[in-house]
Amino acid sequence: MSLTGKRALVTGSTSGIGLGIARALADQGASLMLNGLGEQSVIEGIRQEIRDRSGTPVHFSPANMANPGEIEQMIQQAAEAMGGLDILVNNAGIQFVSPVDEFPVEKWDQIIAINLSASFHTIRTAVPIMKQQGWGRIINIASAHALVASPCKAAYVAAKHGIAGLTKVVALETAPHGITVNAIAPGYVETPLVTGQIADTARARGMSEEEVLKDVIQAVQHTGRLIEVSEVAELAVFLCSDAAASITGSVQSIDGGWTAC
Ligand code: NAD
């Protein structure tokens, strides 16, 4: 499959799943705009590495996904720098683990802003560009937590359920314009977000880290292992292909069977 000539923006692509998706899209020939937090020298290294292996242009936007003005500007800059925008992957996300009656209000606001509202802002700005082109692919990185809940994750689960709803609405609105909109709902993927969460969950639920791994993560993922970033990235690449033109408004589980029961 080739994505040569396609222009992609992946939010939160300086780490984990977003970085894996960005690499996979570039490997198929897409031009890229990366986004995310991190040290400038590290980000420059990532840009260079992707450019060298794929030979495609790689831009970067430092836009903060908690800031609607910066998000709008990022979409316009991406379209200007690459001459259009064909693929939008809403991936940036954070986590915070706490019982609901102790959940810090500022953490709730931050998670809703970055994990949910940011996707509304990228989408509302990108859709007119894609409509004009008559082709577009929007992929929202949701979570198994878009379908089921876990204790101590009120904001994250609320935001991810919201992403599933947003995906469906925008899919209906954009279907006549050659645009597909889908969510990917991974279980636990081996990334810095999950590694950090093991310690936080152990603290919040009074468990050891070994118990969290065995009783919280491996217990729900029936494959008995964490998912690899490359598995999620390959699904994203497929959703960008012409073969996936009729897949829209879907929430694609990739969770080792977690949400099957
Ligand atoms: P990660 O921590 O490795 O990466 C998160 C990315 O988001 C980083 O590039 C970070 O810089 C960026 N980011 C965070 N706050 C930002 C902000 N305010 N502005 C711009 N960028 C910001 O995490 P990950 O595990 O790769 O998670 C990526 C996405 O996948 C998230 O939406 C997460 O909810 C989702 N997800 C992860 C898992 C998992 O098990 N790792 C499972 C399901 C869903």
Coordinates of C-alpha atoms in Angstrom, one line a residue, residues 5 23-24 42 47 60-61 65 137 152 165-166 170 189-190 202 210 214 228:
G5 CA 1.6 12.2 -2.0
R23 CA 6.9 6.4 11.4
A24 CA 4.5 3.9 9.7
V42 CA 15.2 15.0 21.0
R47 CA 12.5 14.4 12.7
F60 CA 7.0 19.8 13.5
S61 CA 4.5 21.9 15.5
M65 CA -3.2 20.4 22.7
R137 CA -8.8 10.2 6.7
C152 CA -10.0 5.5 39.3
G165 CA -19.2 9.7 20.1
L166 CA -17.4 12.5 18.3
V170 CA -18.2 13.5 12.3
V189 CA 0.2 -0.8 24.7
E190 CA 3.8 -0.8 25.7
A202 CA -0.5 0.6 42.3
E210 CA 3.5 -6.8 40.1
K214 CA -0.9 -9.5 36.6
E228 CA 3.1 -3.5 20.5

